[in-house]
PDB file of C-alpha atoms and ligand atoms in Angstrom:
ATOM      1  CA  MET H 296      26.056 -32.016 -74.912  1.00 70.00           C
ATOM      2  CA  ASP H 297      26.749 -29.276 -72.380  1.00 91.00           C
ATOM      3  CA  ASN H 298      23.666 -27.483 -71.104  1.00 94.00           C
ATOM      4  CA  SER H 299      25.497 -26.055 -68.095  1.00 94.00           C
ATOM      5  CA  ALA H 300      24.975 -22.384 -69.076  1.00 93.00           C
ATOM      6  CA  GLN H 301      21.187 -22.869 -69.107  1.00 95.00           C
ATOM      7  CA  ILE H 302      21.314 -25.040 -65.986  1.00 96.00           C
ATOM      8  CA  ASP H 303      23.132 -22.228 -64.156  1.00 95.00           C
ATOM      9  CA  TYR H 304      20.714 -19.649 -65.571  1.00 93.00           C
ATOM     10  CA  TRP H 305      17.574 -21.489 -64.399  1.00 96.00           C
ATOM     11  CA  ASN H 306      19.104 -22.178 -60.984  1.00 97.00           C
ATOM     12  CA  GLY H 307      20.139 -18.555 -60.482  1.00 94.00           C
ATOM     13  CA  PRO H 308      18.137 -15.325 -60.187  1.00 90.00           C
ATOM     14  CA  ALA H 309      16.005 -16.228 -63.260  1.00 90.00           C
ATOM     15  CA  GLY H 310      14.763 -19.425 -61.604  1.00 94.00           C
ATOM     16  CA  GLU H 311      14.040 -17.514 -58.388  1.00 94.00           C
ATOM     17  CA  LYS H 312      12.039 -14.914 -60.348  1.00 92.00           C
ATOM     18  CA  TRP H 313      10.011 -17.629 -62.051  1.00 95.00           C
ATOM     19  CA  VAL H 314       9.282 -19.094 -58.600  1.00 97.00           C
ATOM     20  CA  ARG H 315       8.221 -15.710 -57.226  1.00 95.00           C
ATOM     21  CA  ASP H 316       6.028 -14.979 -60.236  1.00 95.00           C
ATOM     22  CA  ALA H 317       4.814 -18.534 -60.866  1.00 97.00           C
ATOM     23  CA  ASP H 318       1.105 -17.868 -60.291  1.00 97.00           C
ATOM     24  CA  ARG H 319       1.092 -14.761 -62.490  1.00 96.00           C
ATOM     25  CA  LEU H 320       3.105 -16.463 -65.245  1.00 96.00           C
ATOM     26  CA  ASP H 321       0.756 -19.420 -65.182  1.00 97.00           C
ATOM     27  CA  ARG H 322      -2.242 -17.154 -65.685  1.00 97.00           C
ATOM     28  CA  MET H 323      -0.482 -15.421 -68.587  1.00 97.00           C
ATOM     29  CA  LEU H 324       0.541 -18.718 -70.200  1.00 98.00           C
ATOM     30  CA  ALA H 325      -2.654 -20.673 -69.467  1.00 97.00           C
ATOM     31  CA  PRO H 326      -3.921 -20.544 -73.091  1.00 97.00           C
ATOM     32  CA  PHE H 327      -0.799 -22.394 -74.217  1.00 98.00           C
ATOM     33  CA  ALA H 328      -1.303 -25.215 -71.707  1.00 97.00           C
ATOM     34  CA  ASP H 329      -4.745 -25.738 -73.253  1.00 96.00           C
ATOM     35  CA  ALA H 330      -3.265 -25.618 -76.766  1.00 98.00           C
ATOM     36  CA  VAL H 331      -0.575 -28.210 -75.918  1.00 98.00           C
ATOM     37  CA  ILE H 332      -3.034 -30.582 -74.249  1.00 96.00           C
ATOM     38  CA  ALA H 333      -5.826 -30.335 -76.868  1.00 96.00           C
ATOM     39  CA  PRO H 334      -4.217 -32.491 -79.619  1.00 96.00           C
ATOM     40  CA  VAL H 335      -3.108 -35.280 -77.244  1.00 96.00           C
ATOM     41  CA  LYS H 336      -5.340 -38.323 -76.848  1.00 92.00           C
ATOM     42  CA  PHE H 337      -4.806 -39.433 -73.261  1.00 94.00           C
ATOM     43  CA  VAL H 338      -5.748 -43.008 -72.390  1.00 94.00           C
ATOM     44  CA  PRO H 339      -6.070 -44.251 -68.771  1.00 94.00           C
ATOM     45  CA  GLY H 340      -2.838 -45.811 -67.489  1.00 95.00           C
ATOM     46  CA  GLN H 341      -0.610 -43.919 -69.911  1.00 97.00           C
ATOM     47  CA  LYS H 342       2.673 -42.310 -68.919  1.00 98.00           C
ATOM     48  CA  VAL H 343       3.333 -38.691 -69.844  1.00 98.00           C
ATOM     49  CA  LEU H 344       6.574 -36.704 -69.724  1.00 98.00           C
ATOM     50  CA  ASP H 345       6.452 -32.893 -69.278  1.00 98.00           C
ATOM     51  CA  VAL H 346       9.774 -31.423 -70.489  1.00 98.00           C
ATOM     52  CA  GLY H 347      11.097 -28.255 -68.849  1.00 98.00           C
ATOM     53  CA  CYS H 348       8.036 -28.461 -66.586  1.00 98.00           C
ATOM     54  CA  GLY H 349       9.045 -25.490 -64.410  1.00 98.00           C
ATOM     55  CA  ALA H 350       6.632 -25.089 -61.498  1.00 98.00           C
ATOM     56  CA  GLY H 351       4.474 -27.898 -62.872  1.00 98.00           C
ATOM     57  CA  ALA H 352       1.367 -26.083 -64.126  1.00 98.00           C
ATOM     58  CA  LEU H 353       1.064 -28.156 -67.315  1.00 98.00           C
ATOM     59  CA  SER H 354       1.608 -31.484 -65.498  1.00 98.00           C
ATOM     60  CA  LEU H 355      -0.874 -30.614 -62.770  1.00 98.00           C
ATOM     61  CA  GLY H 356      -3.348 -29.291 -65.341  1.00 96.00           C
ATOM     62  CA  ILE H 357      -3.181 -32.582 -67.254  1.00 97.00           C
ATOM     63  CA  GLU H 358      -3.597 -34.572 -64.047  1.00 96.00           C
ATOM     64  CA  ALA H 359      -6.648 -32.526 -63.112  1.00 94.00           C
ATOM     65  CA  ALA H 360      -8.205 -32.764 -66.571  1.00 90.00           C
ATOM     66  CA  ALA H 361      -7.171 -36.128 -67.964  1.00 76.00           C
ATOM     67  CA  VAL H 362      -8.224 -39.627 -67.130  1.00 79.00           C
ATOM     68  CA  ASN H 363      -5.790 -41.284 -64.774  1.00 91.00           C
ATOM     69  CA  VAL H 364      -2.444 -40.784 -66.487  1.00 96.00           C
ATOM     70  CA  ALA H 365       0.935 -40.876 -64.690  1.00 97.00           C
ATOM     71  CA  ILE H 366       2.868 -37.668 -65.280  1.00 98.00           C
ATOM     72  CA  THR H 367       6.533 -36.969 -64.695  1.00 98.00           C
ATOM     73  CA  GLY H 368       7.796 -33.412 -65.010  1.00 98.00           C
ATOM     74  CA  VAL H 369      11.508 -32.942 -65.660  1.00 98.00           C
ATOM     75  CA  ASP H 370      13.362 -29.675 -65.222  1.00 98.00           C
ATOM     76  CA  VAL H 371      16.919 -28.530 -64.541  1.00 98.00           C
ATOM     77  CA  SER H 372      15.796 -25.870 -62.053  1.00 98.00           C
ATOM     78  CA  GLU H 373      15.930 -26.967 -58.402  1.00 98.00           C
ATOM     79  CA  PRO H 374      13.819 -24.034 -57.123  1.00 98.00           C
ATOM     80  CA  LEU H 375      11.112 -24.549 -59.765  1.00 98.00           C
ATOM     81  CA  ILE H 376      10.943 -28.305 -59.126  1.00 98.00           C
ATOM     82  CA  ALA H 377      10.686 -27.629 -55.375  1.00 98.00           C
ATOM     83  CA  LEU H 378       7.683 -25.401 -56.090  1.00 98.00           C
ATOM     84  CA  ALA H 379       6.150 -28.007 -58.446  1.00 98.00           C
ATOM     85  CA  ARG H 380       6.436 -30.640 -55.705  1.00 98.00           C
ATOM     86  CA  SER H 381       4.857 -28.405 -53.086  1.00 98.00           C
ATOM     87  CA  ARG H 382       2.031 -27.471 -55.462  1.00 98.00           C
ATOM     88  CA  ALA H 383       1.443 -31.186 -56.155  1.00 98.00           C
ATOM     89  CA  GLN H 384       1.423 -31.962 -52.455  1.00 98.00           C
ATOM     90  CA  ALA H 385      -1.043 -29.137 -51.761  1.00 97.00           C
ATOM     91  CA  VAL H 386      -3.646 -30.713 -54.072  1.00 96.00           C
ATOM     92  CA  SER H 387      -2.690 -34.365 -53.335  1.00 96.00           C
ATOM     93  CA  ALA H 388      -1.617 -34.827 -56.956  1.00 96.00           C
ATOM     94  CA  ARG H 389       0.309 -37.926 -58.039  1.00 96.00           C
ATOM     95  CA  SER H 390       2.460 -36.141 -60.621  1.00 97.00           C
ATOM     96  CA  GLU H 391       6.168 -36.613 -59.952  1.00 98.00           C
ATOM     97  CA  PHE H 392       8.837 -34.003 -60.493  1.00 98.00           C
ATOM     98  CA  VAL H 393      12.500 -34.718 -61.193  1.00 98.00           C
ATOM     99  CA  VAL H 394      15.494 -32.381 -61.320  1.00 98.00           C
ATOM    100  CA  ALA H 395      17.308 -33.501 -64.465  1.00 98.00           C
ATOM    101  CA  ASP H 396      18.554 -32.407 -67.868  1.00 98.00           C
ATOM    102  CA  ALA H 397      15.876 -33.610 -70.294  1.00 98.00           C
ATOM    103  CA  ALA H 398      18.528 -33.867 -73.016  1.00 98.00           C
ATOM    104  CA  ALA H 399      20.132 -36.812 -71.228  1.00 97.00           C
ATOM    105  CA  TRP H 400      17.666 -38.138 -68.629  1.00 98.00           C
ATOM    106  CA  GLN H 401      15.644 -41.296 -69.341  1.00 98.00           C
ATOM    107  CA  PRO H 402      12.525 -42.507 -67.524  1.00 97.00           C
ATOM    108  CA  LYS H 403      12.521 -46.050 -66.065  1.00 96.00           C
ATOM    109  CA  GLU H 404       9.933 -47.060 -68.660  1.00 96.00           C
ATOM    110  CA  PRO H 405       9.141 -45.412 -71.999  1.00 98.00           C
ATOM    111  CA  VAL H 406       6.304 -42.899 -71.989  1.00 98.00           C
ATOM    112  CA  ASP H 407       3.218 -42.633 -74.217  1.00 98.00           C
ATOM    113  CA  ALA H 408       3.362 -38.879 -74.674  1.00 98.00           C
ATOM    114  CA  VAL H 409       5.848 -36.027 -74.344  1.00 98.00           C
ATOM    115  CA  VAL H 410       4.458 -32.544 -73.738  1.00 98.00           C
ATOM    116  CA  SER H 411       5.973 -29.150 -73.036  1.00 98.00           C
ATOM    117  CA  ARG H 412       4.911 -25.553 -72.622  1.00 98.00           C
ATOM    118  CA  PHE H 413       7.884 -23.444 -73.672  1.00 98.00           C
ATOM    119  CA  GLY H 414      10.380 -25.871 -72.083  1.00 98.00           C
ATOM    120  CA  VAL H 415      12.219 -27.287 -75.116  1.00 98.00           C
ATOM    121  CA  MET H 416      13.992 -24.263 -76.650  1.00 98.00           C
ATOM    122  CA  PHE H 417      16.992 -24.242 -74.323  1.00 97.00           C
ATOM    123  CA  PHE H 418      19.060 -27.217 -75.485  1.00 98.00           C
ATOM    124  CA  GLU H 419      22.624 -26.685 -76.701  1.00 96.00           C
ATOM    125  CA  ASP H 420      22.140 -29.599 -79.119  1.00 97.00           C
ATOM    126  CA  PRO H 421      18.392 -29.668 -79.893  1.00 98.00           C
ATOM    127  CA  ALA H 422      18.557 -32.643 -82.303  1.00 97.00           C
ATOM    128  CA  GLY H 423      20.476 -34.688 -79.704  1.00 97.00           C
ATOM    129  CA  ALA H 424      17.945 -33.711 -77.017  1.00 98.00           C
ATOM    130  CA  PHE H 425      14.957 -34.595 -79.204  1.00 98.00           C
ATOM    131  CA  LEU H 426      16.607 -37.916 -80.060  1.00 98.00           C
ATOM    132  CA  ASN H 427      16.866 -38.593 -76.319  1.00 98.00           C
ATOM    133  CA  LEU H 428      13.193 -37.667 -75.902  1.00 98.00           C
ATOM    134  CA  ARG H 429      12.199 -39.954 -78.770  1.00 98.00           C
ATOM    135  CA  MET H 430      14.172 -42.808 -77.149  1.00 98.00           C
ATOM    136  CA  ALA H 431      12.128 -42.127 -73.994  1.00 98.00           C
ATOM    137  CA  THR H 432       8.875 -42.518 -75.945  1.00 98.00           C
ATOM    138  CA  LYS H 433       7.094 -45.686 -77.079  1.00 98.00           C
ATOM    139  CA  PRO H 434       6.951 -46.150 -80.868  1.00 98.00           C
ATOM    140  CA  GLY H 435       3.884 -44.232 -82.073  1.00 97.00           C
ATOM    141  CA  GLY H 436       3.852 -42.100 -78.898  1.00 98.00           C
ATOM    142  CA  GLN H 437       2.777 -38.476 -79.204  1.00 98.00           C
ATOM    143  CA  LEU H 438       4.748 -35.249 -78.932  1.00 98.00           C
ATOM    144  CA  SER H 439       3.000 -31.907 -78.353  1.00 98.00           C
ATOM    145  CA  PHE H 440       4.724 -28.683 -77.385  1.00 98.00           C
ATOM    146  CA  ALA H 441       4.429 -24.906 -77.573  1.00 98.00           C
ATOM    147  CA  CYS H 442       7.317 -22.651 -78.576  1.00 98.00           C
ATOM    148  CA  TRP H 443       7.429 -18.961 -79.409  1.00 97.00           C
ATOM    149  CA  ARG H 444       7.488 -17.687 -82.982  1.00 96.00           C
ATOM    150  CA  PRO H 445      10.162 -15.004 -83.673  1.00 94.00           C
ATOM    151  CA  LEU H 446      10.510 -12.116 -81.234  1.00 92.00           C
ATOM    152  CA  PRO H 447       9.235  -9.405 -83.664  1.00 93.00           C
ATOM    153  CA  GLU H 448       5.897 -11.278 -83.920  1.00 96.00           C
ATOM    154  CA  ASN H 449       5.503 -11.223 -80.131  1.00 96.00           C
ATOM    155  CA  ASP H 450       4.390  -7.734 -79.098  1.00 96.00           C
ATOM    156  CA  TRP H 451       4.294  -8.790 -75.425  1.00 95.00           C
ATOM    157  CA  ALA H 452       8.103  -9.204 -75.467  1.00 93.00           C
ATOM    158  CA  MET H 453       8.927  -6.708 -78.215  1.00 93.00           C
ATOM    159  CA  MET H 454       7.025  -3.709 -76.889  1.00 94.00           C
ATOM    160  CA  PRO H 455       8.993  -3.332 -73.603  1.00 93.00           C
ATOM    161  CA  LEU H 456      12.231  -3.730 -75.585  1.00 91.00           C
ATOM    162  CA  GLN H 457      11.201  -0.934 -77.945  1.00 92.00           C
ATOM    163  CA  CYS H 458      10.439   1.347 -74.996  1.00 94.00           C
ATOM    164  CA  ALA H 459      13.946   0.655 -73.681  1.00 92.00           C
ATOM    165  CA  LEU H 460      15.761   1.373 -76.977  1.00 91.00           C
ATOM    166  CA  PRO H 461      16.615   5.039 -76.208  1.00 92.00           C
ATOM    167  CA  PHE H 462      18.407   3.931 -73.029  1.00 92.00           C
ATOM    168  CA  LEU H 463      20.611   1.221 -74.549  1.00 90.00           C
ATOM    169  CA  LYS H 464      24.370   1.739 -74.548  1.00 90.00           C
ATOM    170  CA  GLU H 465      24.695  -0.332 -77.727  1.00 88.00           C
ATOM    171  CA  ALA H 466      22.412  -2.069 -80.221  1.00 83.00           C
ATOM    172  CA  PRO H 467      21.054  -5.328 -78.813  1.00 81.00           C
ATOM    173  CA  GLN H 468      22.950  -8.373 -80.096  1.00 79.00           C
ATOM    174  CA  MET H 469      20.794 -10.809 -82.037  1.00 78.00           C
ATOM    175  CA  PRO H 470      21.361 -14.356 -80.726  1.00 79.00           C
ATOM    176  CA  GLU H 471      23.323 -16.711 -83.023  1.00 80.00           C
ATOM    177  CA  PRO H 472      20.927 -18.795 -85.156  1.00 76.00           C
ATOM    178  CA  GLY H 473      20.023 -21.916 -83.179  1.00 83.00           C
ATOM    179  CA  ALA H 474      21.462 -20.584 -79.906  1.00 90.00           C
ATOM    180  CA  PRO H 475      19.358 -21.739 -76.945  1.00 94.00           C
ATOM    181  CA  GLY H 476      16.753 -19.213 -75.845  1.00 93.00           C
ATOM    182  CA  PRO H 477      13.025 -18.480 -75.741  1.00 94.00           C
ATOM    183  CA  PHE H 478      12.778 -17.579 -79.452  1.00 94.00           C
ATOM    184  CA  SER H 479      15.201 -20.180 -80.843  1.00 96.00           C
ATOM    185  CA  PHE H 480      12.403 -22.321 -82.361  1.00 97.00           C
ATOM    186  CA  GLY H 481      10.779 -19.437 -84.227  1.00 96.00           C
ATOM    187  CA  ASP H 482      11.620 -20.823 -87.662  1.00 96.00           C
ATOM    188  CA  ALA H 483       9.222 -23.672 -88.468  1.00 96.00           C
ATOM    189  CA  GLY H 484      11.624 -25.170 -91.025  1.00 96.00           C
ATOM    190  CA  TYR H 485      14.410 -25.272 -88.434  1.00 97.00           C
ATOM    191  CA  VAL H 486      12.197 -27.097 -85.904  1.00 97.00           C
ATOM    192  CA  THR H 487      10.937 -29.549 -88.530  1.00 98.00           C
ATOM    193  CA  ASP H 488      14.541 -30.342 -89.428  1.00 97.00           C
ATOM    194  CA  ILE H 489      15.467 -30.956 -85.762  1.00 98.00           C
ATOM    195  CA  LEU H 490      12.490 -33.263 -85.244  1.00 98.00           C
ATOM    196  CA  THR H 491      13.019 -35.147 -88.500  1.00 98.00           C
ATOM    197  CA  ARG H 492      16.744 -35.608 -87.850  1.00 97.00           C
ATOM    198  CA  SER H 493      15.981 -36.998 -84.407  1.00 98.00           C
ATOM    199  CA  GLY H 494      13.554 -39.535 -85.846  1.00 98.00           C
ATOM    200  CA  TRP H 495      10.167 -37.965 -85.031  1.00 98.00           C
ATOM    201  CA  ARG H 496       7.625 -38.360 -87.825  1.00 98.00           C
ATOM    202  CA  GLU H 497       4.242 -36.942 -88.870  1.00 98.00           C
ATOM    203  CA  VAL H 498       5.403 -33.480 -87.759  1.00 98.00           C
ATOM    204  CA  THR H 499       2.574 -30.927 -87.595  1.00 98.00           C
ATOM    205  CA  ILE H 500       3.063 -27.209 -87.013  1.00 98.00           C
ATOM    206  CA  ALA H 501       0.064 -25.040 -86.207  1.00 98.00           C
ATOM    207  CA  PRO H 502       0.254 -21.300 -85.544  1.00 98.00           C
ATOM    208  CA  TRP H 503      -1.221 -19.929 -82.323  1.00 98.00           C
ATOM    209  CA  ASP H 504      -2.173 -16.278 -82.652  1.00 98.00           C
ATOM    210  CA  GLY H 505      -3.909 -14.251 -80.011  1.00 98.00           C
ATOM    211  CA  GLU H 506      -3.542 -11.766 -77.220  1.00 97.00           C
ATOM    212  CA  ILE H 507      -2.208 -12.608 -73.810  1.00 97.00           C
ATOM    213  CA  SER H 508      -3.082 -10.740 -70.664  1.00 97.00           C
ATOM    214  CA  LEU H 509       0.073  -9.453 -69.014  1.00 96.00           C
ATOM    215  CA  PRO H 510       0.358  -9.671 -65.240  1.00 95.00           C
ATOM    216  CA  GLY H 511      -0.469  -6.498 -63.301  1.00 95.00           C
ATOM    217  CA  ALA H 512      -3.673  -4.578 -62.627  1.00 95.00           C
ATOM    218  CA  SER H 513      -2.151  -1.272 -63.785  1.00 97.00           C
ATOM    219  CA  PRO H 514       0.569  -0.147 -66.230  1.00 97.00           C
ATOM    220  CA  ALA H 515       2.890   0.468 -63.244  1.00 96.00           C
ATOM    221  CA  GLU H 516       2.450  -3.090 -61.965  1.00 96.00           C
ATOM    222  CA  THR H 517       2.791  -4.552 -65.463  1.00 96.00           C
ATOM    223  CA  ALA H 518       5.935  -2.516 -66.170  1.00 96.00           C
ATOM    224  CA  ALA H 519       7.532  -3.770 -62.952  1.00 94.00           C
ATOM    225  CA  PHE H 520       6.778  -7.327 -64.073  1.00 94.00           C
ATOM    226  CA  MET H 521       7.989  -6.838 -67.647  1.00 92.00           C
ATOM    227  CA  ILE H 522      11.416  -5.525 -66.710  1.00 90.00           C
ATOM    228  CA  GLU H 523      11.901  -8.517 -64.403  1.00 86.00           C
ATOM    229  CA  ILE H 524      11.305 -11.254 -66.958  1.00 81.00           C
ATOM    230  CA  GLY H 525      12.243 -11.867 -70.578  1.00 77.00           C
ATOM    231  CA  PRO H 526      14.740 -10.373 -73.044  1.00 80.00           C
ATOM    232  CA  LEU H 527      14.650  -6.905 -71.472  1.00 87.00           C
ATOM    233  CA  THR H 528      15.917  -8.249 -68.135  1.00 86.00           C
ATOM    234  CA  ARG H 529      18.943  -9.781 -69.854  1.00 84.00           C
ATOM    235  CA  LEU H 530      19.649  -6.553 -71.710  1.00 88.00           C
ATOM    236  CA  ILE H 531      19.483  -4.441 -68.534  1.00 90.00           C
ATOM    237  CA  LYS H 532      21.967  -6.804 -66.879  1.00 86.00           C
ATOM    238  CA  GLU H 533      24.289  -7.186 -69.892  1.00 87.00           C
ATOM    239  CA  GLN H 534      24.570  -3.440 -70.526  1.00 91.00           C
ATOM    240  CA  ALA H 535      24.328  -2.380 -66.848  1.00 91.00           C
ATOM    241  CA  LEU H 536      21.443  -0.047 -67.741  1.00 90.00           C
ATOM    242  CA  GLU H 537      19.669   2.314 -65.414  1.00 89.00           C
ATOM    243  CA  GLU H 538      16.519   0.421 -64.431  1.00 91.00           C
ATOM    244  CA  ALA H 539      14.445   3.361 -63.140  1.00 93.00           C
ATOM    245  CA  ALA H 540      14.437   5.239 -66.486  1.00 93.00           C
ATOM    246  CA  ILE H 541      13.501   2.088 -68.408  1.00 94.00           C
ATOM    247  CA  LEU H 542      10.756   1.262 -65.934  1.00 95.00           C
ATOM    248  CA  GLU H 543       9.289   4.718 -66.461  1.00 95.00           C
ATOM    249  CA  ALA H 544       9.458   4.379 -70.271  1.00 95.00           C
ATOM    250  CA  VAL H 545       7.829   0.927 -70.239  1.00 96.00           C
ATOM    251  CA  GLU H 546       5.082   2.192 -67.950  1.00 96.00           C
ATOM    252  CA  ALA H 547       4.433   5.134 -70.313  1.00 96.00           C
ATOM    253  CA  GLY H 548       4.264   2.733 -73.279  1.00 95.00           C
ATOM    254  CA  LEU H 549       1.880   0.442 -71.441  1.00 96.00           C
ATOM    255  CA  LYS H 550      -0.402   3.356 -70.532  1.00 95.00           C
ATOM    256  CA  GLU H 551      -1.056   3.797 -74.261  1.00 94.00           C
ATOM    257  CA  ARG H 552      -1.955   0.135 -74.665  1.00 94.00           C
ATOM    258  CA  ALA H 553      -3.778  -0.723 -71.409  1.00 95.00           C
ATOM    259  CA  GLY H 554      -7.530  -1.273 -71.391  1.00 95.00           C
ATOM    260  CA  THR H 555      -9.977   0.689 -69.261  1.00 95.00           C
ATOM    261  CA  ASP H 556      -9.534  -1.957 -66.548  1.00 95.00           C
ATOM    262  CA  GLY H 557      -5.821  -1.046 -66.336  1.00 95.00           C
ATOM    263  CA  ARG H 558      -4.732  -4.418 -67.734  1.00 96.00           C
ATOM    264  CA  THR H 559      -2.640  -4.812 -70.859  1.00 97.00           C
ATOM    265  CA  ARG H 560      -3.289  -7.458 -73.471  1.00 97.00           C
ATOM    266  CA  LEU H 561      -0.690  -7.827 -76.194  1.00 97.00           C
ATOM    267  CA  LYS H 562      -0.286  -9.948 -79.285  1.00 98.00           C
ATOM    268  CA  ALA H 563       1.501 -13.271 -78.886  1.00 98.00           C
ATOM    269  CA  ALA H 564       2.539 -15.715 -81.580  1.00 98.00           C
ATOM    270  CA  ALA H 565       3.535 -19.317 -80.956  1.00 98.00           C
ATOM    271  CA  TRP H 566       3.781 -22.656 -82.721  1.00 98.00           C
ATOM    272  CA  ILE H 567       1.944 -25.694 -81.424  1.00 98.00           C
ATOM    273  CA  ILE H 568       4.028 -28.559 -82.681  1.00 98.00           C
ATOM    274  CA  GLY H 569       3.042 -32.198 -82.832  1.00 98.00           C
ATOM    275  CA  ALA H 570       4.816 -35.397 -83.933  1.00 98.00           C
ATOM    276  CA  ARG H 571       4.920 -39.156 -83.375  1.00 98.00           C
ATOM    277  CA  ALA H 572       7.836 -41.273 -82.169  1.00 98.00           C
TER     278      ALA H 572
HETATM  279  C1  SAM G 707      10.178 -20.754 -70.107  1.00 95.96           C
HETATM  280  S1  SAM G 707      10.312 -21.856 -68.773  1.00 95.96           S
HETATM  281  C2  SAM G 707       8.794 -22.788 -68.942  1.00 95.96           C
HETATM  282  C3  SAM G 707       8.427 -23.508 -67.664  1.00 95.96           C
HETATM  283  C4  SAM G 707       7.101 -24.280 -67.713  1.00 95.96           C
HETATM  284  N1  SAM G 707       7.061 -25.249 -68.774  1.00 95.96           N
HETATM  285  C5  SAM G 707       5.944 -23.335 -67.812  1.00 95.96           C
HETATM  286  O1  SAM G 707       5.271 -23.309 -68.848  1.00 95.96           O
HETATM  287  O2  SAM G 707       5.685 -22.617 -66.829  1.00 95.96           O
HETATM  288  C6  SAM G 707      11.505 -22.986 -69.414  1.00 95.96           C
HETATM  289  C7  SAM G 707      11.867 -24.130 -68.475  1.00 95.96           C
HETATM  290  O3  SAM G 707      12.741 -25.040 -69.146  1.00 95.96           O
HETATM  291  C8  SAM G 707      13.672 -25.529 -68.208  1.00 95.96           C
HETATM  292  N2  SAM G 707      14.837 -26.087 -68.898  1.00 95.96           N
HETATM  293  C9  SAM G 707      15.785 -25.424 -69.608  1.00 95.96           C
HETATM  294  N3  SAM G 707      16.697 -26.296 -70.097  1.00 95.96           N
HETATM  295  C10 SAM G 707      16.314 -27.542 -69.693  1.00 95.96           C
HETATM  296  C11 SAM G 707      16.843 -28.855 -69.876  1.00 95.96           C
HETATM  297  N4  SAM G 707      17.978 -29.075 -70.562  1.00 95.96           N
HETATM  298  N5  SAM G 707      16.191 -29.911 -69.313  1.00 95.96           N
HETATM  299  C12 SAM G 707      15.059 -29.695 -68.572  1.00 95.96           C
HETATM  300  N6  SAM G 707      14.533 -28.481 -68.371  1.00 95.96           N
HETATM  301  C13 SAM G 707      15.125 -27.414 -68.917  1.00 95.96           C
HETATM  302  C14 SAM G 707      13.958 -24.320 -67.338  1.00 95.96           C
HETATM  303  O4  SAM G 707      14.529 -24.641 -66.097  1.00 95.96           O
HETATM  304  C15 SAM G 707      12.578 -23.677 -67.218  1.00 95.96           C
HETATM  305  O5  SAM G 707      11.883 -24.140 -66.088  1.00 95.96           O
END
């Protein structure tokens, strides 16, 4: 299983952007940390694995909220793991963070629970990766993760793309079905099949629907954020588009949607998926 394209991606400019914007992203994604944690029954002394942990917000949130569990966060991104470690050190947290490919890495001892906030949609061979994660989990251990539903259901990502449409040099290419990426687990049947094939059982899939508050205290600030992260960023790079015109169009679009406080809240749609090893 070769995850090298994603490993390069998350160790390149994308990883650096996530580091720079970590606090703002964590505020935007906070509701999903709560949604991932809520179904898990943590018991003192248990071991928990956070897959694609990024800068560690979910791990550190669990450590702060849960009774004495030992958490290991695994991520391929060196800069994000460095930030997770420094955040842990700053609050004297015990959570450990490892740079590794979760599709192949195994903990020294099996864990009681596997959790993830948007960190499991980037595997080249998802069934192989989820088999590896199941092998890392004690029989009966819990799985709980958040993944995005399809892009068109997620206004927060779709709206900036729509604003950019007039500036595209060609129609955006839809990713191949199953290709790694933020929206690759949008189809509930596809995810159920991956989990079932990799031996997870009692699969549950619950929709999460709501609005998320985009970073930025004004449409201008939010637009600057939105063209730096997500599908639009890739499109600008792939088609060598003129950033200034798109920035202006996104800002104009956000002005129509922003609240009186200048902040924009847009619809988001995710799955909260559970299973047992
Ligand atoms: C969308 S970010 C989410 C980060 C974090 N969970 C959060 O909620 O802030 C996806 C993360 O998955 C990581 N990732 C991608 N492929 C991975 C793999 N094969 N093994 C471990 N981590 C991976 C990336 O480096 C990135 O940090």
